[in-house]
Coordinates of C-alpha atoms in Angstrom, one line a residue:
Chain A
M26 CA 107.8 110.7 114.0
T27 CA 111.4 109.9 113.2
T28 CA 114.6 111.9 113.4
L29 CA 117.2 111.7 110.6
E30 CA 120.9 111.3 111.8
F31 CA 124.3 110.6 110.3
M32 CA 125.7 108.1 112.6
Q33 CA 128.5 105.7 113.5
G34 CA 127.3 102.1 113.7
N35 CA 128.5 101.8 117.2
A36 CA 126.7 105.0 118.1
A37 CA 123.5 103.7 116.5
C38 CA 123.9 100.5 118.7
C39 CA 123.7 102.8 121.7
E40 CA 120.8 104.7 120.4
G41 CA 118.9 101.4 119.8
A42 CA 119.8 100.1 123.4
L43 CA 118.5 103.3 124.9
A44 CA 115.2 103.4 122.8
A45 CA 114.8 99.7 123.8
G46 CA 114.9 100.9 127.6
C47 CA 118.5 99.5 128.5
N48 CA 119.1 100.9 132.0
F49 CA 122.3 99.0 132.9
F50 CA 125.6 98.9 131.0
G51 CA 128.5 97.1 132.4
G52 CA 131.5 96.9 130.1
Y53 CA 135.3 97.0 129.7
P54 CA 137.0 98.8 126.8
I55 CA 138.2 97.0 123.8
T56 CA 138.8 98.0 120.3
P57 CA 136.7 98.2 118.1
S58 CA 133.7 98.2 120.4
T59 CA 134.8 101.0 122.8
E60 CA 132.7 103.8 121.3
I61 CA 129.8 101.8 122.6
A62 CA 130.9 102.1 126.2
E63 CA 132.0 105.7 125.8
R64 CA 128.5 106.8 124.4
M65 CA 126.8 104.9 127.1
A66 CA 128.9 106.5 129.8
L67 CA 127.9 109.9 128.3
K68 CA 124.2 109.1 127.9
M69 CA 123.1 106.6 130.5
P70 CA 123.4 108.8 133.6
K71 CA 121.0 111.3 131.8
K72 CA 118.5 108.7 131.3
G73 CA 118.6 107.6 134.9
G74 CA 120.2 104.4 134.1
V75 CA 123.7 102.9 135.3
F76 CA 126.9 102.8 133.5
I77 CA 129.7 101.0 135.2
Q78 CA 133.2 100.2 133.8
M79 CA 134.1 96.8 135.3
E80 CA 137.6 95.5 135.9
D81 CA 137.4 93.0 133.0
E82 CA 135.0 91.3 130.7
I83 CA 134.3 88.4 133.0
A84 CA 133.0 91.0 135.6
S85 CA 131.0 92.9 132.9
I86 CA 128.9 90.1 132.0
G87 CA 128.6 89.0 135.7
A88 CA 127.3 92.4 136.6
V89 CA 125.0 92.5 133.6
I90 CA 123.4 89.1 134.7
G91 CA 123.2 90.5 138.3
A92 CA 121.4 93.6 137.0
S93 CA 119.2 91.6 134.9
W94 CA 117.8 89.8 137.9
T95 CA 116.8 93.1 139.4
G96 CA 114.5 93.5 136.2
A97 CA 117.0 95.8 134.5
R98 CA 117.4 95.7 130.6
A99 CA 121.2 95.0 130.8
M100 CA 123.8 95.1 128.1
T101 CA 127.5 94.9 127.6
A102 CA 129.6 95.3 124.5
T103 CA 132.8 93.8 123.6
S104 CA 135.1 92.2 120.8
G105 CA 136.7 88.9 120.2
P106 CA 139.2 88.4 123.2
G107 CA 136.6 90.0 125.7
F108 CA 134.0 87.8 124.2
S109 CA 136.0 84.7 124.8
L110 CA 136.4 85.8 128.4
M111 CA 132.7 86.0 128.9
M112 CA 132.0 82.3 127.7
E113 CA 131.7 80.8 131.2
N114 CA 129.2 83.4 132.5
L115 CA 127.2 83.4 129.3
G116 CA 126.7 79.6 130.0
Y117 CA 125.4 80.7 133.4
A118 CA 123.0 83.0 131.7
V119 CA 121.6 80.3 129.5
M120 CA 121.3 77.9 132.4
T121 CA 119.6 80.4 134.7
E122 CA 117.5 81.9 131.8
T123 CA 118.8 85.4 132.3
P124 CA 117.9 87.9 129.6
C125 CA 120.7 90.1 128.5
V126 CA 122.3 91.5 125.3
V127 CA 126.0 91.0 124.5
V128 CA 127.2 93.1 121.5
N129 CA 130.4 91.7 119.8
I130 CA 132.0 94.0 117.3
Q131 CA 134.1 91.5 115.9
R132 CA 137.8 91.9 115.0
G133 CA 140.5 89.7 113.4
G134 CA 141.7 86.8 115.5
P135 CA 142.9 84.3 116.9
S136 CA 144.3 86.0 119.9
T137 CA 144.8 89.8 119.9
G138 CA 145.0 89.5 116.1
Q139 CA 143.9 92.6 114.2
P140 CA 142.2 95.0 116.7
T141 CA 141.2 97.6 114.2
M142 CA 140.2 95.3 111.4
S143 CA 137.1 93.7 110.6
A144 CA 136.2 89.9 110.9
Q145 CA 133.5 87.5 111.5
G146 CA 135.5 84.9 113.3
D147 CA 133.4 84.5 116.4
M148 CA 130.2 83.1 114.7
L149 CA 130.6 79.5 116.0
Q150 CA 132.0 80.8 119.4
C151 CA 128.7 82.6 119.9
R152 CA 126.8 79.3 119.2
F153 CA 129.1 76.8 120.6
G154 CA 131.8 78.7 122.9
S155 CA 130.2 78.0 126.3
H156 CA 130.5 74.5 127.7
G157 CA 127.5 72.2 127.7
D158 CA 124.6 72.0 125.1
I159 CA 123.1 75.5 124.6
S160 CA 121.0 77.3 122.2
T161 CA 121.3 81.1 121.8
I162 CA 120.0 83.9 119.4
A163 CA 122.4 85.9 117.3
L164 CA 121.6 88.8 115.1
V165 CA 123.8 90.4 112.5
P166 CA 123.4 93.8 111.1
S167 CA 124.7 95.0 107.8
T168 CA 123.9 98.6 107.9
V169 CA 123.9 101.3 110.6
Q170 CA 120.2 101.4 110.5
E171 CA 120.2 97.7 111.3
M172 CA 122.6 98.3 114.2
F173 CA 119.9 100.4 115.7
D174 CA 116.9 98.0 114.8
L175 CA 118.6 94.9 115.6
T176 CA 119.9 96.1 119.0
V177 CA 116.2 96.9 119.9
K178 CA 115.3 93.4 118.7
S179 CA 118.0 91.8 120.6
F180 CA 116.5 93.2 123.8
N181 CA 113.0 92.1 122.9
L182 CA 114.1 88.5 122.0
A183 CA 116.2 88.2 125.2
D184 CA 113.4 89.2 127.4
R185 CA 110.9 87.0 125.4
F186 CA 113.0 83.9 125.4
R187 CA 114.8 84.6 128.7
V188 CA 118.2 84.0 127.0
P189 CA 121.4 86.0 126.3
T190 CA 121.2 87.4 122.7
F191 CA 124.3 88.3 120.8
L192 CA 124.5 91.3 118.3
M193 CA 127.4 89.9 116.2
S194 CA 128.5 92.8 114.4
D195 CA 132.0 93.7 113.2
E196 CA 134.6 96.5 112.8
T197 CA 133.2 97.5 109.5
I198 CA 129.6 98.2 110.5
G199 CA 130.6 99.3 114.0
H200 CA 132.9 102.0 112.5
M201 CA 131.1 103.2 109.4
R202 CA 129.0 106.2 109.3
E203 CA 125.4 106.2 107.5
K204 CA 122.3 108.1 107.5
I205 CA 119.8 106.5 109.8
S206 CA 116.2 107.3 110.9
I207 CA 115.6 107.0 114.6
P208 CA 111.9 106.5 115.7
D209 CA 110.4 108.3 118.6
S210 CA 109.5 105.1 120.1
V211 CA 110.0 101.4 119.5
E212 CA 108.1 98.3 120.4
I213 CA 109.1 96.8 123.7
I214 CA 108.3 93.2 124.6
P215 CA 108.3 92.9 128.5
R216 CA 109.4 90.0 130.5
K217 CA 106.5 87.6 131.4
E218 CA 105.7 87.7 135.1
P219 CA 105.5 84.5 136.9
K220 CA 101.8 83.2 137.3
P221 CA 100.5 82.9 140.8
G222 CA 101.2 79.3 142.2
K223 CA 104.0 78.6 139.7
L224 CA 107.5 77.4 140.8
T225 CA 110.4 79.5 140.1
Y226 CA 111.4 77.3 137.0
E227 CA 108.1 75.9 136.1
A228 CA 107.8 76.4 132.4
E229 CA 104.7 77.3 130.7
D230 CA 103.3 76.0 127.4
D231 CA 105.9 78.0 125.4
M232 CA 108.5 76.2 127.5
I233 CA 109.5 79.5 129.2
P234 CA 109.0 80.2 132.9
G235 CA 107.8 83.6 134.1
F236 CA 110.7 85.8 135.4
P237 CA 110.9 86.2 139.1
T238 CA 112.4 89.6 139.5
F239 CA 114.5 90.1 142.7
G240 CA 113.0 92.3 145.3
K241 CA 109.3 91.5 144.3
G242 CA 108.8 88.8 146.9
Y243 CA 109.3 85.7 144.8
R244 CA 112.2 84.6 146.9
A245 CA 113.7 82.8 144.0
H246 CA 116.8 80.8 144.2
V247 CA 119.1 81.0 141.1
T248 CA 121.9 78.7 140.4
G249 CA 124.0 77.6 137.4
L250 CA 123.8 74.0 138.9
T251 CA 121.2 71.6 137.3
H252 CA 118.1 72.6 139.2
N253 CA 114.5 71.5 139.6
E254 CA 111.5 73.7 139.0
R255 CA 111.9 75.3 142.4
G256 CA 115.3 76.4 141.3
Y257 CA 117.0 74.1 143.9
P258 CA 120.1 72.1 143.0
E259 CA 119.6 68.6 141.9
A260 CA 122.7 67.9 140.1
T261 CA 123.0 64.2 140.1
N262 CA 119.6 63.4 138.6
P263 CA 120.1 62.3 135.1
E264 CA 116.5 62.5 133.9
L265 CA 116.0 66.0 135.4
H266 CA 119.3 67.3 133.8
E267 CA 118.2 65.9 130.4
A268 CA 114.8 67.4 130.6
L269 CA 116.2 70.8 131.7
V270 CA 118.8 71.1 129.1
R271 CA 116.4 69.8 126.3
R272 CA 113.9 72.4 127.3
L273 CA 116.6 75.3 127.3
V274 CA 117.7 74.1 123.7
D275 CA 114.0 73.5 122.5
K276 CA 112.5 76.7 123.5
I277 CA 114.8 78.5 121.1
E278 CA 115.1 75.8 118.4
S279 CA 111.5 74.9 118.0
K280 CA 110.7 78.6 117.2
R281 CA 113.7 79.0 114.9
H282 CA 111.4 79.9 111.9
E283 CA 109.4 82.3 113.9
I284 CA 112.6 84.1 115.0
A285 CA 114.2 84.2 111.6
D286 CA 114.8 87.7 110.0
Y287 CA 116.0 87.7 106.4
D288 CA 115.7 89.0 102.9
A289 CA 115.3 86.6 100.0
V290 CA 115.9 88.2 96.5
N291 CA 115.5 86.5 93.1
T292 CA 114.2 83.3 94.6
D293 CA 114.1 81.4 91.2
A294 CA 117.9 81.8 90.7
E295 CA 120.3 79.0 90.2
T296 CA 123.3 80.7 91.8
V297 CA 122.5 82.2 95.2
F298 CA 124.7 84.1 97.6
V299 CA 124.0 83.5 101.3
T300 CA 125.4 86.4 103.6
Y301 CA 125.2 88.1 106.8
G302 CA 126.8 91.5 108.0
P303 CA 129.1 93.4 105.7
S304 CA 129.3 91.1 102.7
T305 CA 125.6 91.7 102.3
R306 CA 126.5 95.1 101.0
A307 CA 129.0 93.8 98.4
V308 CA 126.4 91.3 97.1
R309 CA 123.7 94.0 96.8
Q310 CA 126.1 95.9 94.7
V311 CA 126.6 92.8 92.4
L312 CA 122.9 92.3 92.1
H313 CA 122.5 96.1 91.3
D314 CA 125.3 96.0 88.7
H315 CA 124.1 93.0 86.8
P316 CA 120.4 93.1 86.9
E317 CA 120.4 91.1 83.6
E318 CA 121.8 88.0 85.6
N319 CA 119.4 86.2 87.7
I320 CA 121.4 86.1 90.9
G321 CA 119.8 85.1 94.0
H322 CA 120.6 86.5 97.5
L323 CA 119.7 85.3 101.0
N324 CA 120.6 87.9 103.6
L325 CA 120.3 86.6 107.1
R326 CA 119.8 89.1 110.0
I327 CA 119.4 86.3 112.4
V328 CA 121.8 83.4 112.0
W329 CA 121.3 81.4 115.2
P330 CA 119.1 79.6 115.6
F331 CA 119.9 78.8 111.9
P332 CA 116.8 79.1 109.8
E333 CA 117.4 76.2 107.5
D334 CA 113.9 76.6 105.7
T335 CA 115.1 80.0 104.1
L336 CA 117.5 77.9 102.0
K337 CA 114.5 76.1 100.5
L338 CA 112.9 79.3 99.2
F339 CA 115.5 79.0 96.3
T340 CA 113.7 76.3 94.6
N341 CA 116.0 76.2 91.6
A342 CA 119.1 76.6 93.5
K343 CA 122.2 74.7 92.2
T344 CA 124.9 76.6 93.9
F345 CA 125.2 78.5 97.2
I346 CA 128.1 80.9 97.6
V347 CA 128.9 81.9 101.1
P348 CA 131.2 85.1 101.4
E349 CA 132.0 85.7 104.9
L350 CA 135.1 87.1 106.9
N351 CA 136.3 83.8 108.3
L352 CA 137.3 80.4 106.8
G353 CA 133.9 79.2 106.3
Q354 CA 132.0 79.3 109.7
M355 CA 128.6 79.6 108.3
A356 CA 129.1 78.1 105.2
R357 CA 129.5 74.8 107.1
E358 CA 126.1 75.4 108.6
V359 CA 124.6 76.0 105.0
Q360 CA 126.3 72.8 103.9
R361 CA 124.5 70.8 106.7
H362 CA 121.1 71.8 105.4
V363 CA 121.4 71.2 101.6
T364 CA 121.3 68.0 99.5
G365 CA 122.5 67.8 96.0
Q366 CA 123.4 71.5 95.7
Q367 CA 126.8 72.8 95.7
V368 CA 128.0 75.0 98.6
I369 CA 131.1 77.3 97.8
P370 CA 132.6 78.9 100.9
M371 CA 134.3 82.2 100.0
G372 CA 136.0 82.7 103.2
R373 CA 138.3 85.9 103.5
L374 CA 140.7 87.1 106.3
G375 CA 142.7 90.0 106.8
G376 CA 140.3 92.7 107.6
T377 CA 138.8 93.9 104.2
I378 CA 135.5 92.9 102.8
H379 CA 134.9 91.1 99.4
S380 CA 134.8 93.3 96.5
P381 CA 131.7 93.2 94.2
D382 CA 134.0 92.3 91.3
E383 CA 135.5 89.2 92.9
L384 CA 131.9 88.2 94.0
Y385 CA 130.8 88.6 90.3
E386 CA 133.7 86.5 88.9
K387 CA 132.8 83.8 91.2
V388 CA 129.3 83.7 89.7
Q389 CA 130.7 83.5 86.2
E390 CA 133.1 80.8 87.3
V391 CA 130.2 78.8 88.7
A392 CA 127.8 79.4 85.8
Chain B
M30 CA 115.7 86.2 169.0
S31 CA 113.0 83.7 169.1
T32 CA 113.2 80.4 167.3
E33 CA 110.4 81.5 165.1
T34 CA 112.2 84.6 163.8
Y35 CA 115.2 82.5 163.2
E36 CA 113.5 79.8 161.3
K37 CA 111.7 82.4 158.9
W38 CA 115.1 83.2 157.2
Y39 CA 115.8 79.5 156.2
R40 CA 114.2 77.4 153.5
Q41 CA 112.8 74.6 155.5
D42 CA 112.3 72.5 152.4
R43 CA 115.9 72.7 151.7
L44 CA 117.1 71.3 155.0
P45 CA 119.3 69.5 156.1
H46 CA 122.2 71.3 154.3
I47 CA 125.2 69.5 152.6
Y48 CA 127.8 70.7 155.1
C49 CA 129.9 68.0 156.7
T50 CA 129.5 67.3 160.5
G51 CA 131.5 69.8 162.5
C52 CA 131.8 72.3 159.6
G53 CA 132.1 75.9 160.7
N54 CA 130.0 77.3 157.9
G55 CA 126.7 76.7 159.7
T56 CA 128.0 78.8 162.5
V57 CA 128.8 81.7 160.2
M58 CA 125.5 81.4 158.4
N59 CA 123.6 81.5 161.8
C60 CA 125.7 84.5 162.9
T61 CA 124.9 86.3 159.7
I62 CA 121.0 85.6 159.8
K63 CA 121.0 86.8 163.5
A64 CA 122.8 90.0 162.5
V65 CA 120.6 90.5 159.4
D66 CA 117.4 89.9 161.4
A67 CA 118.5 92.4 164.1
M68 CA 118.8 95.1 161.2
G69 CA 115.1 94.6 160.7
W70 CA 115.7 93.9 157.0
E71 CA 112.7 92.3 155.2
I72 CA 113.2 88.9 153.4
D73 CA 111.8 90.4 150.3
D74 CA 114.3 93.3 150.3
T75 CA 117.4 91.3 151.0
V76 CA 119.4 89.3 148.5
F77 CA 122.2 86.7 149.1
V78 CA 124.9 86.1 146.5
S79 CA 127.7 83.6 146.3
G80 CA 130.2 82.0 143.9
I81 CA 131.3 78.4 144.1
G82 CA 132.5 76.2 146.9
C83 CA 131.2 75.1 150.2
S84 CA 130.5 78.7 151.5
S85 CA 128.8 79.5 148.3
R86 CA 125.9 77.0 149.0
A87 CA 124.8 79.1 152.0
P88 CA 122.4 81.3 150.1
G89 CA 120.5 78.2 148.9
Y90 CA 119.3 77.7 152.3
I91 CA 118.2 81.2 153.0
T92 CA 114.6 82.2 152.0
T93 CA 115.4 85.5 150.2
D94 CA 116.1 86.0 146.4
S95 CA 119.6 84.4 146.1
L96 CA 122.0 84.0 143.4
H97 CA 124.4 81.2 143.3
T98 CA 126.9 82.2 140.5
T99 CA 130.1 81.1 138.9
H100 CA 133.6 80.5 140.6
G101 CA 135.1 83.6 141.9
R102 CA 132.7 86.0 140.4
A103 CA 130.1 86.5 143.1
L104 CA 131.2 90.0 143.7
A105 CA 130.8 91.0 140.0
F106 CA 127.3 89.7 140.0
A107 CA 126.5 91.4 143.3
T108 CA 127.9 94.6 141.9
G109 CA 125.2 94.4 139.1
V110 CA 122.5 93.6 141.5
K111 CA 123.3 96.4 143.9
M112 CA 124.2 99.1 141.2
A113 CA 120.9 98.3 139.3
N114 CA 118.6 98.3 142.5
P115 CA 120.5 100.1 145.5
D116 CA 117.3 99.6 147.6
L117 CA 118.1 95.9 147.9
H118 CA 120.4 94.8 150.7
V119 CA 123.1 92.6 149.3
V120 CA 125.1 90.1 151.3
V121 CA 127.7 88.0 149.7
F122 CA 129.0 84.7 151.0
T123 CA 132.3 83.5 149.8
G124 CA 135.3 81.1 150.6
D125 CA 139.0 81.9 150.6
G126 CA 139.7 80.1 147.3
D127 CA 136.7 81.7 145.6
L128 CA 137.3 85.1 146.9
S129 CA 141.1 85.4 146.8
A130 CA 142.3 83.1 144.1
I131 CA 140.2 83.0 140.9
G132 CA 138.0 86.0 142.4
G133 CA 141.1 88.2 143.6
N134 CA 140.7 90.9 140.9
H135 CA 137.0 91.3 141.7
F136 CA 137.7 91.5 145.4
I137 CA 140.1 94.4 145.3
H138 CA 138.1 96.2 142.7
A139 CA 134.8 95.8 144.8
C140 CA 136.7 97.1 147.8
R141 CA 138.1 100.0 145.7
R142 CA 134.6 100.9 144.5
N143 CA 133.4 100.5 148.0
I144 CA 130.0 99.3 146.8
D145 CA 127.5 99.1 149.7
M146 CA 127.3 95.5 150.4
T147 CA 128.5 93.1 153.0
V148 CA 131.0 90.4 152.0
I149 CA 131.5 87.4 154.4
C150 CA 134.5 85.1 153.8
M151 CA 134.3 81.6 155.3
N152 CA 138.0 81.1 155.4
N153 CA 138.6 77.4 156.0
M154 CA 142.1 77.6 154.6
I155 CA 141.5 75.0 151.8
Y156 CA 139.3 74.1 149.0
G157 CA 136.8 72.0 150.7
M158 CA 134.2 71.2 148.0
T159 CA 136.8 69.8 145.6
G160 CA 138.3 67.7 148.3
G161 CA 141.0 69.5 150.1
Q162 CA 143.5 71.2 147.7
G163 CA 145.7 74.1 148.7
S164 CA 144.3 77.8 148.6
P165 CA 146.1 81.2 148.9
C166 CA 145.1 80.9 152.7
T167 CA 146.6 77.4 153.3
P168 CA 149.2 78.1 156.1
V169 CA 152.8 77.4 155.3
G170 CA 153.7 73.8 156.0
K171 CA 150.2 72.5 156.1
I172 CA 149.1 69.6 154.2
S173 CA 146.5 69.5 151.4
T174 CA 146.1 67.3 148.3
T175 CA 148.2 69.8 146.2
T176 CA 150.7 70.6 149.0
P177 CA 151.4 67.0 150.0
Y178 CA 154.8 68.1 151.2
G179 CA 153.4 71.2 153.1
A180 CA 152.3 74.4 151.6
T181 CA 155.2 76.7 150.7
E182 CA 153.7 79.8 149.5
P183 CA 153.0 82.7 151.6
V184 CA 149.4 83.2 152.8
F185 CA 147.2 86.1 151.7
D186 CA 145.9 88.3 154.5
L187 CA 142.4 89.0 153.3
A188 CA 141.5 91.4 155.9
E189 CA 144.6 93.5 155.4
L190 CA 144.1 93.3 151.6
A191 CA 140.5 94.8 152.0
V192 CA 141.8 97.6 154.1
A193 CA 144.4 98.4 151.4
A194 CA 141.9 98.1 148.5
G195 CA 139.5 100.6 150.3
A196 CA 136.7 98.7 152.0
N197 CA 134.8 100.9 154.5
Y198 CA 134.7 98.2 157.3
V199 CA 137.0 95.2 157.9
A200 CA 137.0 92.7 160.6
R201 CA 138.2 89.1 161.3
W202 CA 137.0 86.6 163.8
T203 CA 136.5 82.9 164.0
S204 CA 133.7 80.4 164.5
Y205 CA 134.8 80.3 168.1
H206 CA 134.2 84.0 168.5
V207 CA 130.4 83.9 167.9
A208 CA 129.4 86.9 169.8
E209 CA 132.2 88.9 168.2
L210 CA 131.4 87.7 164.9
I211 CA 127.6 88.6 165.0
K212 CA 128.5 92.2 166.3
A213 CA 131.0 92.7 163.5
I214 CA 128.6 91.5 160.8
G215 CA 126.0 93.8 162.2
V216 CA 128.4 96.7 162.2
G217 CA 129.3 95.7 158.5
L218 CA 125.7 95.5 157.5
E219 CA 124.9 99.1 158.9
T220 CA 128.2 100.6 157.7
P221 CA 127.7 102.2 154.1
G222 CA 130.1 100.9 151.6
L223 CA 131.8 97.6 151.3
S224 CA 132.3 95.7 154.6
F225 CA 134.4 92.6 154.6
I226 CA 134.1 90.2 157.4
E227 CA 136.5 87.3 157.5
A228 CA 135.5 84.3 159.4
M229 CA 138.1 81.7 160.1
V230 CA 136.2 78.3 160.0
Q231 CA 137.2 74.7 160.9
C232 CA 137.1 72.2 158.1
P233 CA 137.4 68.9 159.9
T234 CA 137.0 66.8 156.6
A235 CA 139.4 68.5 154.1
Y236 CA 141.8 70.4 156.4
G237 CA 141.8 69.1 160.0
R238 CA 141.9 65.4 159.0
R239 CA 145.3 66.1 157.2
N240 CA 146.7 68.6 159.8
K241 CA 146.4 66.9 163.2
L242 CA 143.2 68.6 164.0
R243 CA 140.9 65.6 163.5
Q244 CA 138.5 66.4 166.1
V245 CA 136.3 69.5 165.5
G246 CA 136.9 70.7 169.1
E247 CA 140.7 70.7 168.5
Q248 CA 140.5 73.0 165.5
V249 CA 138.1 75.5 167.3
E250 CA 140.5 75.4 170.3
Y251 CA 143.4 76.1 167.9
M252 CA 141.5 79.1 166.6
R253 CA 140.8 80.4 170.3
S254 CA 144.3 80.0 171.4
H255 CA 146.0 81.3 168.2
A256 CA 143.7 84.3 167.7
M257 CA 145.5 87.5 168.9
L258 CA 143.5 90.6 169.3
L259 CA 144.8 93.4 167.1
A260 CA 145.1 95.7 170.1
K261 CA 147.4 93.2 171.8
K262 CA 149.5 92.8 168.8
H263 CA 149.9 96.4 168.5
R264 CA 150.9 96.7 172.1
L265 CA 153.5 93.8 171.9
E266 CA 154.8 95.5 168.8
E267 CA 155.2 98.9 170.6
Q268 CA 157.0 97.0 173.4
G269 CA 159.2 95.5 170.8
K270 CA 158.2 92.1 171.8
E271 CA 158.1 89.2 169.3
I272 CA 154.9 87.9 168.0
P273 CA 154.8 84.1 167.7
E274 CA 154.6 83.0 164.0
D275 CA 151.5 80.8 164.3
M276 CA 149.3 83.6 165.7
F277 CA 146.9 85.3 163.5
T278 CA 145.1 88.7 164.4
V279 CA 141.5 89.2 165.0
G280 CA 139.3 92.1 165.6
E281 CA 138.1 95.4 163.8
F282 CA 140.9 96.4 161.2
I283 CA 139.0 99.5 160.0
R284 CA 135.9 101.5 160.2
R285 CA 135.8 104.6 157.9
Y286 CA 133.4 106.4 155.8
R287 CA 135.0 106.8 152.4
P288 CA 132.5 107.7 149.6
A289 CA 130.6 104.6 148.6
M290 CA 128.7 103.4 145.4
G291 CA 125.2 101.8 145.4
V292 CA 124.1 103.5 148.6
P293 CA 120.2 104.0 148.5
K294 CA 119.2 107.7 147.9

């Protein structure tokens, strides 16, 4: 059974979180993500979960990580400036393999920028923003339905891979209202328990250690310092540090094509749009308006780890056009993975999304 | 308390600890463990949390689940632990720099929320782990690597700050006052809401060496002779008598029962 609703994107994100069993939300209000905190404040107590408005974004992600260690499915939501503040603790979550979900309803930057306007300027920040070498998972919805679906998926991927996951939405999708269907129940992938006799950070074949929930007798020591399999600091051991960081990166990167979530349309086309988030909608309109033209479209719902093989599905591609609400952050990633094909960044700033007309003009220009 | 009981709280495979010879942090750890043990808490129901610095290494030596977090943020992490599972007993170790400089905002808000946890600050008046830089608690005139001509900024009174911000229980003692410290931590552990215990500790390596307190005993003796009981201070004030500038107060600053968060149902 499903329930049909007409709902705002930010509200759908909350509903997805609640359906996924989120029982801890720590946050700090910031436009355009605030409706998420407000709705969680309203709904969480009725579900027996915890909502707490922390003193800032640094505290919010700190509390989320602390809650996660008690076994909670924990989430925070923010926007650009708050996301920047969270970077140090997000690196901590990567190093300590703490599952949590961070929703970034992106707005125009740098700095305070355009609080009420849309942007996708944090796409590289979520990948490279924290210090050291890390790998994370980032999901991008392009509809209100996907706000729900991908929020659920964010929790499952976070728990499966023991990593912070990022729902990299934006003001457009966060504030638009659409019809969505909410299922009675969703699939929930639980955290793996540690196997008897295993050390706190002893990885299994999938490179992921079981999660020693606090209060269950594991007596785990958790530190952001380089640590051995017991979890004890061993910060001056070069081999151990390299092995640890390589595992943290490889456990995600080696599964990049399994994690991938995308639509590939007209895979025999010569001109192909690559999109994620709101520009997906404009490209779909172009394809709808011009069925006679064979225009390809790759829509990525998961952008990190970058699924480079999805580009190879377009066997005749001569040109990839990448419309995005920044000056070419993911276009650069596309460029890294093609040889001989042209990559045209269509970066756009200011807060409005591309029009189907301007996208179609670009197709004609290329052809 | 028997030796056997005492040892069960420590990770034997992690010893010896990294603290310098003569450091006061070990005393505070021992006082804390003694108080925790006296509460009858189980190892598996207790969580120690810390930030970054000398003090923050303490949880790594204790057998419970423990979270060694980022600089200044221990109270934010601890808030998440306690609010998500109020059945866990949460004790936070922190230092003066960790708590009052980078972590100042979290400190006042944790006190304001009055979350049911015990926060123990090992105040050595300096940044020990990074090699002896000035902290908000370095006394005026004292030498550190970033106050080579003597500290000029006024000192934070962490205990008074915790009282003003709303903590239910606040006390200050020193590593000389072992019996008083154990008792204060015990009261902190059993008082619902946030308990803040400031423990002045000697740091022979980073502080004493630069401030004419080279011998551990000298700094401990300094704390003994310069600690003034709150009651005595109040009495002197009533009598209109002057309080010497280099004295600091010790004792119980407040014990009250404001509504608290994270108390088990």
